[in-house]
PDB file of C-alpha atoms and ligand atoms in Angstrom:
ATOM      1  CA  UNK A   1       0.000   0.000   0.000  1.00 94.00           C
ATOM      2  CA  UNK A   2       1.094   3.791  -0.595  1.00 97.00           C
ATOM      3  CA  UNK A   3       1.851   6.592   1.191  1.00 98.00           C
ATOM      4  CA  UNK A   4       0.248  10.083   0.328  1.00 98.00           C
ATOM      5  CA  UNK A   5       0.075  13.666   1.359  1.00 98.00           C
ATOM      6  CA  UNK A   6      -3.172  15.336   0.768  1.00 98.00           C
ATOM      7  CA  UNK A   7      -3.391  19.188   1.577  1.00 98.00           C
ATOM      8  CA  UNK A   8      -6.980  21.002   1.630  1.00 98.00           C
ATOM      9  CA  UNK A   9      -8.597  17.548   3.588  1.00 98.00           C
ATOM     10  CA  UNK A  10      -9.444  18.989   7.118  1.00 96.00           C
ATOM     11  CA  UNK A  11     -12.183  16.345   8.268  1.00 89.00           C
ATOM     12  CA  UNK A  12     -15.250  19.340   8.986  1.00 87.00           C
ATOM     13  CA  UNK A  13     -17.348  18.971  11.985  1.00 84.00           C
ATOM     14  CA  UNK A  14     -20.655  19.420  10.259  1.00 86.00           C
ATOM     15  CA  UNK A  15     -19.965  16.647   7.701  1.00 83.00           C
ATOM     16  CA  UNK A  16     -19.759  18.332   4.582  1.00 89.00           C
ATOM     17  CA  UNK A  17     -16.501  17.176   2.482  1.00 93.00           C
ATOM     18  CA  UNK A  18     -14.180  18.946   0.560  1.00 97.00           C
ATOM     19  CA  UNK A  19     -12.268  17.219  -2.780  1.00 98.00           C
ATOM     20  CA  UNK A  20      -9.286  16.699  -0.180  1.00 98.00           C
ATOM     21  CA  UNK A  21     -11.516  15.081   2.278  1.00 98.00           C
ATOM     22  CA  UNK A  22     -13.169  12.739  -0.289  1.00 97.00           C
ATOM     23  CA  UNK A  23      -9.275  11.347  -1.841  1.00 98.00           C
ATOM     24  CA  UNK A  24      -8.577  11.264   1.989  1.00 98.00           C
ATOM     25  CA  UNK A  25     -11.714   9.117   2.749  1.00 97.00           C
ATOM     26  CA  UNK A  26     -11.420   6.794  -0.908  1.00 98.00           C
ATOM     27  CA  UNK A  27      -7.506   6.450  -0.353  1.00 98.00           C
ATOM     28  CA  UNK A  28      -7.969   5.271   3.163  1.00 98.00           C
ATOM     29  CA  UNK A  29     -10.359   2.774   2.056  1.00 97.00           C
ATOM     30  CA  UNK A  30      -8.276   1.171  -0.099  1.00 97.00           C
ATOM     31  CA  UNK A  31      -5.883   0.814   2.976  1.00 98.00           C
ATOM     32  CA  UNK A  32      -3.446   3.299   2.060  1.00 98.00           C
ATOM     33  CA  UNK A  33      -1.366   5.847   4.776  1.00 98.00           C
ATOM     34  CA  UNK A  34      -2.745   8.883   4.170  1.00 98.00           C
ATOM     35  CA  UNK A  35      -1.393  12.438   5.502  1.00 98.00           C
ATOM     36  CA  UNK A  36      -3.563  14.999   5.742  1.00 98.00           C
ATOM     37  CA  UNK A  37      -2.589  19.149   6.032  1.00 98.00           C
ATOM     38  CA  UNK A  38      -4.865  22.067   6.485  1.00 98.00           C
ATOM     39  CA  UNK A  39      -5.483  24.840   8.893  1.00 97.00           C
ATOM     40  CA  UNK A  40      -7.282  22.590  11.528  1.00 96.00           C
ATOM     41  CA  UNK A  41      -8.434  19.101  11.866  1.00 96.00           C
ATOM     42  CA  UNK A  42      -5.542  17.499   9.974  1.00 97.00           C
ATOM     43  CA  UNK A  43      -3.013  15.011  10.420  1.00 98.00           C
ATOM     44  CA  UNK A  44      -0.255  17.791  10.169  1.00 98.00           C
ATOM     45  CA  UNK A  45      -2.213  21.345  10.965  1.00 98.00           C
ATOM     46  CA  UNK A  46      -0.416  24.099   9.391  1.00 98.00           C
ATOM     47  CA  UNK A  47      -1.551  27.399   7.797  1.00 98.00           C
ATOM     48  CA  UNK A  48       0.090  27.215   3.952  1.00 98.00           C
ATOM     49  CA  UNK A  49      -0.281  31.149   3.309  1.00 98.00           C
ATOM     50  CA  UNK A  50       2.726  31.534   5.895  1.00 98.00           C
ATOM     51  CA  UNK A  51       5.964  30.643   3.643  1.00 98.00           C
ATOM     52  CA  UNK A  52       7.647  29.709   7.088  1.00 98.00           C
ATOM     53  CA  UNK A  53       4.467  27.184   8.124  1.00 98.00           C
ATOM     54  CA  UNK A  54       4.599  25.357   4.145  1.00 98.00           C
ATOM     55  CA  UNK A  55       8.346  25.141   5.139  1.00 98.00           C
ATOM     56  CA  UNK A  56       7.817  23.386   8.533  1.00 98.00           C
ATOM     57  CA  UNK A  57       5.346  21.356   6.630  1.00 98.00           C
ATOM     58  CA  UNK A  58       8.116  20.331   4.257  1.00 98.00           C
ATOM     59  CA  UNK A  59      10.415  19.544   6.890  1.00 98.00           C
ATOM     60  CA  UNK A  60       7.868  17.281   9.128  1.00 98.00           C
ATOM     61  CA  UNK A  61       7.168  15.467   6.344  1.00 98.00           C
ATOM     62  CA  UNK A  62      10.425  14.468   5.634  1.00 98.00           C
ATOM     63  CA  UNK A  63      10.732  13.146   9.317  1.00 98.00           C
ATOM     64  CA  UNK A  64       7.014  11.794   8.765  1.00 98.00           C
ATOM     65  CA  UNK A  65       7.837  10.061   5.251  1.00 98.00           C
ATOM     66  CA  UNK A  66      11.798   9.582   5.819  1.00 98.00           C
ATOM     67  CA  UNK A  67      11.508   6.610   2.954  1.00 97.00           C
ATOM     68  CA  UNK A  68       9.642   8.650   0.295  1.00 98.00           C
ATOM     69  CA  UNK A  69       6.098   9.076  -0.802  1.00 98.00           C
ATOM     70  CA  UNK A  70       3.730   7.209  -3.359  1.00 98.00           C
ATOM     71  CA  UNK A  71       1.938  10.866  -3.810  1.00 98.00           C
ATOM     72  CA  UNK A  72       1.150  14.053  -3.362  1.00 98.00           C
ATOM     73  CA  UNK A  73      -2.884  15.869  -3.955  1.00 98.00           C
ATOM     74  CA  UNK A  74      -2.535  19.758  -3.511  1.00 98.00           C
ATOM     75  CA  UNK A  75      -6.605  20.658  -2.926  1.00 98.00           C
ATOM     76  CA  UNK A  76      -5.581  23.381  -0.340  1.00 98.00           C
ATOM     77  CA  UNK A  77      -7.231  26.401  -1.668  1.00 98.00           C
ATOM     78  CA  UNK A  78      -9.367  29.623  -0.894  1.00 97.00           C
ATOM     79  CA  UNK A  79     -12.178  31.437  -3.383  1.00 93.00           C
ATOM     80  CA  UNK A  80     -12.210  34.300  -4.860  1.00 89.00           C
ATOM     81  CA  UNK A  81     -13.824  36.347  -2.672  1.00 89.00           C
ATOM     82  CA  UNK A  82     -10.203  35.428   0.278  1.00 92.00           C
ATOM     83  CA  UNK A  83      -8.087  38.312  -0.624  1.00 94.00           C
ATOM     84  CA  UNK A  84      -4.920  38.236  -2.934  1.00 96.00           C
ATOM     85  CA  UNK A  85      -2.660  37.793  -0.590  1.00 97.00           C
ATOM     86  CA  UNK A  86      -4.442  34.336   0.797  1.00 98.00           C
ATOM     87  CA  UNK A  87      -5.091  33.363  -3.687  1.00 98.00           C
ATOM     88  CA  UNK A  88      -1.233  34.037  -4.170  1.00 98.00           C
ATOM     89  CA  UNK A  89       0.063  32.161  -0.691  1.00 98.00           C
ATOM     90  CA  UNK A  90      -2.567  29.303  -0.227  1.00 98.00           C
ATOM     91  CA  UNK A  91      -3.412  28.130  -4.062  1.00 98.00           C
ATOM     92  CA  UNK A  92      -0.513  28.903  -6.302  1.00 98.00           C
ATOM     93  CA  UNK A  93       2.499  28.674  -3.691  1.00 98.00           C
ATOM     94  CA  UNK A  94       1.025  26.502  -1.099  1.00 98.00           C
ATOM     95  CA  UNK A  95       0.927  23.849  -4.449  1.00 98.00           C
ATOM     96  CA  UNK A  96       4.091  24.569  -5.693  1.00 98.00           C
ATOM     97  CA  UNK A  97       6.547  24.628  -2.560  1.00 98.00           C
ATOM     98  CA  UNK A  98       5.000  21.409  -1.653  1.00 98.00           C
ATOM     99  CA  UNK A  99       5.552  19.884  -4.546  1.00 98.00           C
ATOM    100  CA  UNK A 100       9.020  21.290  -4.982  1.00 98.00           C
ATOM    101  CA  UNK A 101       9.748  20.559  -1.352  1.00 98.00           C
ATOM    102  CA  UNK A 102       8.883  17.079  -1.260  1.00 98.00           C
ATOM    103  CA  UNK A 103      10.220  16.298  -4.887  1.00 98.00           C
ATOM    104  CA  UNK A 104      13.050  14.129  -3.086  1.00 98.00           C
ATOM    105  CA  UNK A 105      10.619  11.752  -1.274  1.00 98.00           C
ATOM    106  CA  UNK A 106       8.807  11.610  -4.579  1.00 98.00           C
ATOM    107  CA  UNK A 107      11.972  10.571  -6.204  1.00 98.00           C
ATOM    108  CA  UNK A 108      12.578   7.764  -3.589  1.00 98.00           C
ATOM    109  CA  UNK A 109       9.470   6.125  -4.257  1.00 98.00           C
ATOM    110  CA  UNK A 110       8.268   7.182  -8.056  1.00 97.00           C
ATOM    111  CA  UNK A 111       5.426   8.351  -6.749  1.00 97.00           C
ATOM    112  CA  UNK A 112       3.681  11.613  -8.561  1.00 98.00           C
ATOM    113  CA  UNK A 113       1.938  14.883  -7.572  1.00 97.00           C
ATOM    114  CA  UNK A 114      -1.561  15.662  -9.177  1.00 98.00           C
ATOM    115  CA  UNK A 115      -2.297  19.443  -8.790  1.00 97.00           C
ATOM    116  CA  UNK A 116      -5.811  20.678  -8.380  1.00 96.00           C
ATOM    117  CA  UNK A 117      -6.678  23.877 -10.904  1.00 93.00           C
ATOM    118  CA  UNK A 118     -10.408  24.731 -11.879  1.00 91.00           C
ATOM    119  CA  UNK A 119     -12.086  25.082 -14.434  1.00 87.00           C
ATOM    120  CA  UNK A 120     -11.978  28.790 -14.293  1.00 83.00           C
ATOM    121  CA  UNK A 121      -9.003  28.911 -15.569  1.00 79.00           C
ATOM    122  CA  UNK A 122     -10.290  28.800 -19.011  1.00 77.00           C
ATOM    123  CA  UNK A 123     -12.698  31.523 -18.162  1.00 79.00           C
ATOM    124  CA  UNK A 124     -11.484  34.612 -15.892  1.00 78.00           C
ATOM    125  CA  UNK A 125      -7.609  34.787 -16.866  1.00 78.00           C
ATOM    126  CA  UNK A 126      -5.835  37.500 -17.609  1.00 92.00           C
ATOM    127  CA  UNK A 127      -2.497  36.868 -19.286  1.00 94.00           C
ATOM    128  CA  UNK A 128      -0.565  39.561 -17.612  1.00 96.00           C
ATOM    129  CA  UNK A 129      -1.711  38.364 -14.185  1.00 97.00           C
ATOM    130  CA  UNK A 130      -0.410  34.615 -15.486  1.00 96.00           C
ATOM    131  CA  UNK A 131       2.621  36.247 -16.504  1.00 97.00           C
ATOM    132  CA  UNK A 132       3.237  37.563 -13.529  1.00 97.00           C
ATOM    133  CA  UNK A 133       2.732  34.183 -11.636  1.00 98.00           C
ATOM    134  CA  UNK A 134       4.997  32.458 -13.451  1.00 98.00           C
ATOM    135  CA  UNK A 135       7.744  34.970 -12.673  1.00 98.00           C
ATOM    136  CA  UNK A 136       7.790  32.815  -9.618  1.00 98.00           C
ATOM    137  CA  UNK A 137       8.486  36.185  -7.286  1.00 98.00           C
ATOM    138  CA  UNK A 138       6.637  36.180  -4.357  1.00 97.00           C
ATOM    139  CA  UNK A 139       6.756  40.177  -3.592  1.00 97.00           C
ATOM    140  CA  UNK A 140       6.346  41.129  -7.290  1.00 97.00           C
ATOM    141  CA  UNK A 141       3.539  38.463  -7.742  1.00 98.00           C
ATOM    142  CA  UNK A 142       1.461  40.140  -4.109  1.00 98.00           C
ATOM    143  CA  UNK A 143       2.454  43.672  -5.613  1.00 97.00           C
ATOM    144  CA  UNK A 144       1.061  43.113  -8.974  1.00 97.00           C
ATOM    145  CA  UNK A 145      -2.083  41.440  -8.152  1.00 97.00           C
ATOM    146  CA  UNK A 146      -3.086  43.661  -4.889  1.00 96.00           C
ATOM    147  CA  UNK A 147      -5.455  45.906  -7.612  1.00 93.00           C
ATOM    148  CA  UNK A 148      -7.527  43.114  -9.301  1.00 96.00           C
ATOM    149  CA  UNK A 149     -10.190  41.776  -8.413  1.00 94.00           C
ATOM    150  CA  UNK A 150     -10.828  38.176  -6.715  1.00 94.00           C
ATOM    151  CA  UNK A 151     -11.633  36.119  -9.479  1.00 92.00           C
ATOM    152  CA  UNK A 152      -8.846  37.314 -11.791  1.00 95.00           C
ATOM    153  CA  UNK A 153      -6.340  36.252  -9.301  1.00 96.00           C
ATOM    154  CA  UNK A 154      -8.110  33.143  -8.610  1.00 96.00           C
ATOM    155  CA  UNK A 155      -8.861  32.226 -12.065  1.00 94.00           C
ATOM    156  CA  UNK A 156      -4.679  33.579 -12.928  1.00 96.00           C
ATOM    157  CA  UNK A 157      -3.176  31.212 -10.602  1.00 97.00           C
ATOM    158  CA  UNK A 158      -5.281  28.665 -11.378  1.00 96.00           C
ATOM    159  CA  UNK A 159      -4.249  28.869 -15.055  1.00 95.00           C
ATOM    160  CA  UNK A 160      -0.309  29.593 -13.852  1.00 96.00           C
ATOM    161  CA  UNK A 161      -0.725  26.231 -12.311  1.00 97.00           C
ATOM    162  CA  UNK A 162      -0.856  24.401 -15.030  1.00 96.00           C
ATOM    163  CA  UNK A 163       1.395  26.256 -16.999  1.00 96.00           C
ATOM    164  CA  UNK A 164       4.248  25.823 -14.393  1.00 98.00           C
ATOM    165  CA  UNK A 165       3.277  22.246 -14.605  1.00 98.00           C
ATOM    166  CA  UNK A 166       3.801  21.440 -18.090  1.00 97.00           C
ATOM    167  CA  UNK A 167       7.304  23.471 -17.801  1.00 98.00           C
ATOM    168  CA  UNK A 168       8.269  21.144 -15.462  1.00 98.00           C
ATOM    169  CA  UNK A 169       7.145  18.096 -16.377  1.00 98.00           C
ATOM    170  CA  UNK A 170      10.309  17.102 -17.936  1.00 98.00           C
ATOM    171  CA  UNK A 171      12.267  17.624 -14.961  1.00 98.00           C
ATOM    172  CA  UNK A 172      10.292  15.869 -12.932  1.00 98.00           C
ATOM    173  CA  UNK A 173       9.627  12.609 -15.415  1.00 98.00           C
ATOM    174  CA  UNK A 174      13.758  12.527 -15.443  1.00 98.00           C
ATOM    175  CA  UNK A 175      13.358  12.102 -12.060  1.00 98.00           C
ATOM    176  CA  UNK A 176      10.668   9.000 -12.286  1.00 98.00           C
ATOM    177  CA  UNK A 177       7.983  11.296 -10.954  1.00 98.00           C
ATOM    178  CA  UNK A 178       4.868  12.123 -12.855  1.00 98.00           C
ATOM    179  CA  UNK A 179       3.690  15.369 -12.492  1.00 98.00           C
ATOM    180  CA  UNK A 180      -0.428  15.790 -13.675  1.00 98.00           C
ATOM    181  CA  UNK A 181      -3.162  18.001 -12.924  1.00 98.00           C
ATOM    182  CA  UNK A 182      -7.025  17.198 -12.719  1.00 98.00           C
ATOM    183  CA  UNK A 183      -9.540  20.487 -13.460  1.00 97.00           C
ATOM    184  CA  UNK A 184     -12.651  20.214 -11.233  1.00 97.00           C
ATOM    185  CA  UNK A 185     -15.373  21.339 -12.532  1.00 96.00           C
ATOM    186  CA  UNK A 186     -18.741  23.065 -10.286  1.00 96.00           C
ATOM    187  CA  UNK A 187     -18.444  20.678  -7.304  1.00 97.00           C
ATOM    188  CA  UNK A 188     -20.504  20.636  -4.094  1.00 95.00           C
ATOM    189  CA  UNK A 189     -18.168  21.170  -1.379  1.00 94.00           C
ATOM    190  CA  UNK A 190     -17.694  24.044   1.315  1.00 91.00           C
ATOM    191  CA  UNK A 191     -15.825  26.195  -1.316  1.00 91.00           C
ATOM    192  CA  UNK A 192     -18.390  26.769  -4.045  1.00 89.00           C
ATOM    193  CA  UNK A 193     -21.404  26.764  -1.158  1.00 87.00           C
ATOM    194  CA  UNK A 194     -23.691  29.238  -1.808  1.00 87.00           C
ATOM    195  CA  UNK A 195     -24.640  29.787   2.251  1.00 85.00           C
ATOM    196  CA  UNK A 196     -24.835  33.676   2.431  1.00 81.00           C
ATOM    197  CA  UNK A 197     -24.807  34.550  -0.291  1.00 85.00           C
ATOM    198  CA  UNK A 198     -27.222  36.883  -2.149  1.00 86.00           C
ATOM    199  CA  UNK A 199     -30.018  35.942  -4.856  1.00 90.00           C
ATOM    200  CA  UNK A 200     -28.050  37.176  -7.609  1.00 90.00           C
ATOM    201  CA  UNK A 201     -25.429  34.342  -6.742  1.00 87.00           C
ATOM    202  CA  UNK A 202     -28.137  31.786  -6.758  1.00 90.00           C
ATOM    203  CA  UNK A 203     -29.356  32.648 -10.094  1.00 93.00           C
ATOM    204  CA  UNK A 204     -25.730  32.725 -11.471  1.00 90.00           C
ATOM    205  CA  UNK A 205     -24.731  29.417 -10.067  1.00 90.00           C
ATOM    206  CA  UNK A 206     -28.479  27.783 -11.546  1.00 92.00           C
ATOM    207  CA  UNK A 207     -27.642  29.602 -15.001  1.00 92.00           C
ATOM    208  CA  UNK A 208     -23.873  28.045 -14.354  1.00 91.00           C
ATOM    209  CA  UNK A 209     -24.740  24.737 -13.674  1.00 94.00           C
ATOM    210  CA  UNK A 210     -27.809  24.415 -16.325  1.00 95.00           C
ATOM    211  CA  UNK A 211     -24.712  24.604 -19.081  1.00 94.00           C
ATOM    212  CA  UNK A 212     -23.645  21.069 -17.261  1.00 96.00           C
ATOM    213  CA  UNK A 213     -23.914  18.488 -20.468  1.00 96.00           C
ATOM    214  CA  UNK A 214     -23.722  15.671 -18.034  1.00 97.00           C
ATOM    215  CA  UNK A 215     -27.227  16.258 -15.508  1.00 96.00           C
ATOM    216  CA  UNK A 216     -27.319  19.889 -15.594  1.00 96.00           C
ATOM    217  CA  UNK A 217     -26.027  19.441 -12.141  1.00 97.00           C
ATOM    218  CA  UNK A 218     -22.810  19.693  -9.839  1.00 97.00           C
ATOM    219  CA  UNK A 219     -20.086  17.477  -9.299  1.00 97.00           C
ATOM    220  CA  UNK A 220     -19.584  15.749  -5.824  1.00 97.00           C
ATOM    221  CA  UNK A 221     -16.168  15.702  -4.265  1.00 98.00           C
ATOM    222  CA  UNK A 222     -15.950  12.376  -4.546  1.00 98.00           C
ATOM    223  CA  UNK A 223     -16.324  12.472  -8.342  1.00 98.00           C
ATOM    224  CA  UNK A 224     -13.100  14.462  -8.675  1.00 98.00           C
ATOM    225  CA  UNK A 225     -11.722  12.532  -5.854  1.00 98.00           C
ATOM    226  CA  UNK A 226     -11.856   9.814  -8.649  1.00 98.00           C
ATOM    227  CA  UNK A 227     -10.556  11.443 -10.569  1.00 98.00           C
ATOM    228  CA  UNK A 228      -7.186  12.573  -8.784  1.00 98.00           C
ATOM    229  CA  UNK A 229      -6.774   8.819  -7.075  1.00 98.00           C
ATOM    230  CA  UNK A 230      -6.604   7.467 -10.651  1.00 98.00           C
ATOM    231  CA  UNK A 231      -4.052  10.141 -11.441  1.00 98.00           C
ATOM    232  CA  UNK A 232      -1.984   8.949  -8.359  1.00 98.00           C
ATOM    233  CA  UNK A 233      -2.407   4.931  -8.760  1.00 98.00           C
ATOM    234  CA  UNK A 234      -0.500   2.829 -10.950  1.00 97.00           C
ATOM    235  CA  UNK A 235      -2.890   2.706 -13.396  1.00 97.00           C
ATOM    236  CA  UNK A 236      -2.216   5.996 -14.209  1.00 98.00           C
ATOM    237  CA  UNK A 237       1.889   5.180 -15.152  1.00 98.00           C
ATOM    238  CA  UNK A 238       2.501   6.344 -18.268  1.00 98.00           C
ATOM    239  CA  UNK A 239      -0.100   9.339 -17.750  1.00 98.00           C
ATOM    240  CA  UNK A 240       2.510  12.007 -16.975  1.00 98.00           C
ATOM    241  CA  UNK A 241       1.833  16.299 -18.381  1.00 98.00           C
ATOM    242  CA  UNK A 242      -1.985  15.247 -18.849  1.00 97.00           C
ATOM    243  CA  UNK A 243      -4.703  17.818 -17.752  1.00 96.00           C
ATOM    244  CA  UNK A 244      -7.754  16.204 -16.679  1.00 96.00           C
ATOM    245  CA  UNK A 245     -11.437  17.724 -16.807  1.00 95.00           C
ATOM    246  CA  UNK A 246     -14.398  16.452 -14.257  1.00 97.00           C
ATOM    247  CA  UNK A 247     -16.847  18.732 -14.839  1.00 96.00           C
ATOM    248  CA  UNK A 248     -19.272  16.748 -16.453  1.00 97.00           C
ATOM    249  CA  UNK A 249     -18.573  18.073 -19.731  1.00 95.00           C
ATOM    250  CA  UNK A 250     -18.606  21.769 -18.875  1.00 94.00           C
ATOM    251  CA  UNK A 251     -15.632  22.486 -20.858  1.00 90.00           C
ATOM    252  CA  UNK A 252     -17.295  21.442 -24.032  1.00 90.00           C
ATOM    253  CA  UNK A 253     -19.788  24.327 -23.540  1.00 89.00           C
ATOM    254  CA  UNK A 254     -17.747  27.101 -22.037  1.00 85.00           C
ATOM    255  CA  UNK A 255     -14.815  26.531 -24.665  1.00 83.00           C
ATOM    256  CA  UNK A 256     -16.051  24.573 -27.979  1.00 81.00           C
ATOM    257  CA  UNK A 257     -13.593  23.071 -30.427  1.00 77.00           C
ATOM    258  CA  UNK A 258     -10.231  22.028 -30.099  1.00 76.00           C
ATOM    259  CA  UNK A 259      -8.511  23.378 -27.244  1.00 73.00           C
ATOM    260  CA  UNK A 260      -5.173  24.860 -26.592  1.00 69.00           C
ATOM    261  CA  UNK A 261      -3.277  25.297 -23.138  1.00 61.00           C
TER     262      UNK A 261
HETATM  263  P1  NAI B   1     -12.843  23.200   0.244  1.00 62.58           P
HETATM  264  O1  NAI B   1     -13.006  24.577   0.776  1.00 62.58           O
HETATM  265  O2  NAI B   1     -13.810  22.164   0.641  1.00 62.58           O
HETATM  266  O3  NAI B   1     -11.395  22.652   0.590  1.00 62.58           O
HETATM  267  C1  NAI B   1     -10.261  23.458   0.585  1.00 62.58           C
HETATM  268  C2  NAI B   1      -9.449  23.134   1.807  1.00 62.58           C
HETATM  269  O4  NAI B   1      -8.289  23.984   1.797  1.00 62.58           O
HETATM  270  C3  NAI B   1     -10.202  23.375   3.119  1.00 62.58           C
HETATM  271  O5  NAI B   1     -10.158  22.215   3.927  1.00 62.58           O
HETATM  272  C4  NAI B   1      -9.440  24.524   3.744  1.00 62.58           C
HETATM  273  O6  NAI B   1      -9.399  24.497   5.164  1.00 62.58           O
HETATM  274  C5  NAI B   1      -8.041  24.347   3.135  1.00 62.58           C
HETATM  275  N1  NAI B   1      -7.290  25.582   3.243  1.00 62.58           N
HETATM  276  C6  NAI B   1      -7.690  26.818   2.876  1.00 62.58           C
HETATM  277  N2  NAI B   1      -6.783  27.729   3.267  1.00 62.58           N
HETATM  278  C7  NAI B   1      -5.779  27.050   3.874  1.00 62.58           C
HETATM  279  C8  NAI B   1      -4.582  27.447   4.522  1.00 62.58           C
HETATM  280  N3  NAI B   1      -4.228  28.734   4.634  1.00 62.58           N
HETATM  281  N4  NAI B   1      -3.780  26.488   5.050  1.00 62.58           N
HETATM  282  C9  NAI B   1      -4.150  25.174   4.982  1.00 62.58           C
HETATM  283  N5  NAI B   1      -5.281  24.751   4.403  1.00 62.58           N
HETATM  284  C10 NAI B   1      -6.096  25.679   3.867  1.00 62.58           C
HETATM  285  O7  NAI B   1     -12.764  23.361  -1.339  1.00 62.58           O
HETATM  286  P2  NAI B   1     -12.871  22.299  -2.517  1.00 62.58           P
HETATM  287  O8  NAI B   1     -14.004  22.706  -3.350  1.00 62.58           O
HETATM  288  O9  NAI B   1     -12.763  20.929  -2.002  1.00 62.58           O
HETATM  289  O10 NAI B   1     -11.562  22.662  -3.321  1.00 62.58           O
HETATM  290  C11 NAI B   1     -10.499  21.752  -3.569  1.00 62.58           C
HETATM  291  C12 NAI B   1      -9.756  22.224  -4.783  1.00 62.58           C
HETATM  292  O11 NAI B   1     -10.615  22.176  -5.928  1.00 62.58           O
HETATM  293  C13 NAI B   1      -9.265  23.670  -4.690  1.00 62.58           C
HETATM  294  O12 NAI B   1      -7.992  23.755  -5.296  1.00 62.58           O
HETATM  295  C14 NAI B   1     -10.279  24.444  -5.513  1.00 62.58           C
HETATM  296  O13 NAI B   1      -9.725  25.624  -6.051  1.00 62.58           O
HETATM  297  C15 NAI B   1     -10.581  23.422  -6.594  1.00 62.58           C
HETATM  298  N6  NAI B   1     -11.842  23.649  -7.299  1.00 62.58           N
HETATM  299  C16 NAI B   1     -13.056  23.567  -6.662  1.00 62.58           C
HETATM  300  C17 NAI B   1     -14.214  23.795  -7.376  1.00 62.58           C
HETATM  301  C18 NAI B   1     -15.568  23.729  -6.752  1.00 62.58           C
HETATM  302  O14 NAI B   1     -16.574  24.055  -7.449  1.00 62.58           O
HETATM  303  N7  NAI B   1     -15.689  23.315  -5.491  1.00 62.58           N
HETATM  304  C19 NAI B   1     -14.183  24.112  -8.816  1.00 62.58           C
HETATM  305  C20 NAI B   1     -12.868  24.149  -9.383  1.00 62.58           C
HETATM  306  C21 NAI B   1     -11.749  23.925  -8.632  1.00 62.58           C
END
């Protein structure tokens, strides 16, 4: 059996699941060691918009995982609506320290990372702002984005994401480690809950969700949970770069024809 790191999996006290929680929940059914990391009610509780905390994180799991890992799932991530300063810290670098970080236990096992983007990235980016990610420069990155507005920075890094991926994917596969990233499309989890919210966010998430092909309806977490376990499992070995959609064929509708990264 493996051994895997999930971030973003904090098990919630009123029973509502995240896509971290769900992988958490299949992979531990399938009798694998699972390590969870969030802000509270993990395995290893740490908050990943502090560089120093992703770093201590790095450095307890190399005493927790001294022989390697099988994976690595990086779900940790806040809305649009968090701040840029939590977008930039939590979703783009709280994802790629980690994976940087613990590319040496990878190594030791030939395990692989799956990243989590969304599905806005096809549909709020603005190329500067990616450009600016992928600069890789913390303070430039939190100066450039403090202007614009949630979803651009959400949507940005989400897109950055899998750019940086595909740049590195070389690297890593020299290395034995397969780098991939699944898109989630709408889910139901705490995230994209509509609690609070107003009516005009009701009728923009029914619109949303009626341009679902599959059901006209959302995904569950443990749909993309699937999806992201088959990424990490050995069926997925020679699946290495790939960018997979489960959104129930929202893609199709948001972005017809042939698609380009
Ligand atoms: P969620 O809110 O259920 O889970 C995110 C987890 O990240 C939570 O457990 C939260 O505590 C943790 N987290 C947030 N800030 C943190 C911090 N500073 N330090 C440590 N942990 C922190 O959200 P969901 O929906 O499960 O999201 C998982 C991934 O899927 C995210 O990357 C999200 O962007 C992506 N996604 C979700 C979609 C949806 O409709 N739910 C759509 C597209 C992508």
């Amino acid at each position: 059996m493996g051994r895997f790191v999930i971030t973003g999996a904090a098990r919630r006290e009123d029973g509502r699941r995240g896509i971290g929680a769900a992988l958490e929940a299949r992979l531990r059914e399938e009798g694998h060691e699972v390590i969870t990391v969030d802000r509270a009610n993990a395995d290893l509780v740490a908050d990943l918009s502090l560089p120093e905390e992703r770093a201590r994180v790095v450095r307890e799991l190399h005493e927790r995982a001294a022989d390697g890992l099988d994976g690595l799932a990086t779900c940790a991530a806040v809305g649009g609506a968090s701040g840029s300063v939590a977008l930039v810290e939590v979703n783009f670098f709280g994802t790629i320290e980690l994976i940087e970080g613990c590319r040496d236990l990878l190594r030791m096992r030939g395990g692989s990372a799956v990243i989590v983007s969304s599905h806005t990235f096809v549909l709020f980016p603005k190329e500067d702002v990616v450009d600016l990610y992928m600069s890789l420069d913390r303070e430039r990155i939190l100066e450039g984005v403090a202007k614009r507005g949630g979803m651009t920075v959400y949507a940005s890094g989400k897109r950055a994401l899998v750019k940086w991926m595909r740049e590195q994917v070389a690297s890593y596969a020299g290395d034995g480690i397969r780098l991939n990233t699944v898109v989630p499309g709408y889910t139901d989890t705490p995230l994209s809950s509509l609690d609070g919210r107003d009516e005009t966010a009701a009728k923009w998430a029914e619109d949303f969700r009626s341009k679902i092909p599959l059901g006209q309806r959302m995904g569950r977490p443990e749909e993309v949970a699937a999806g992201i376990a088959f990424m990490l499992s050995p069926d997925a070995s020679f699946v290495c770069g790939s960018v997979l959609y489960v959104d129930g064929g929202h893609d199709v509708n948001l972005r017809p024809g042939p698609i380009e990264y």
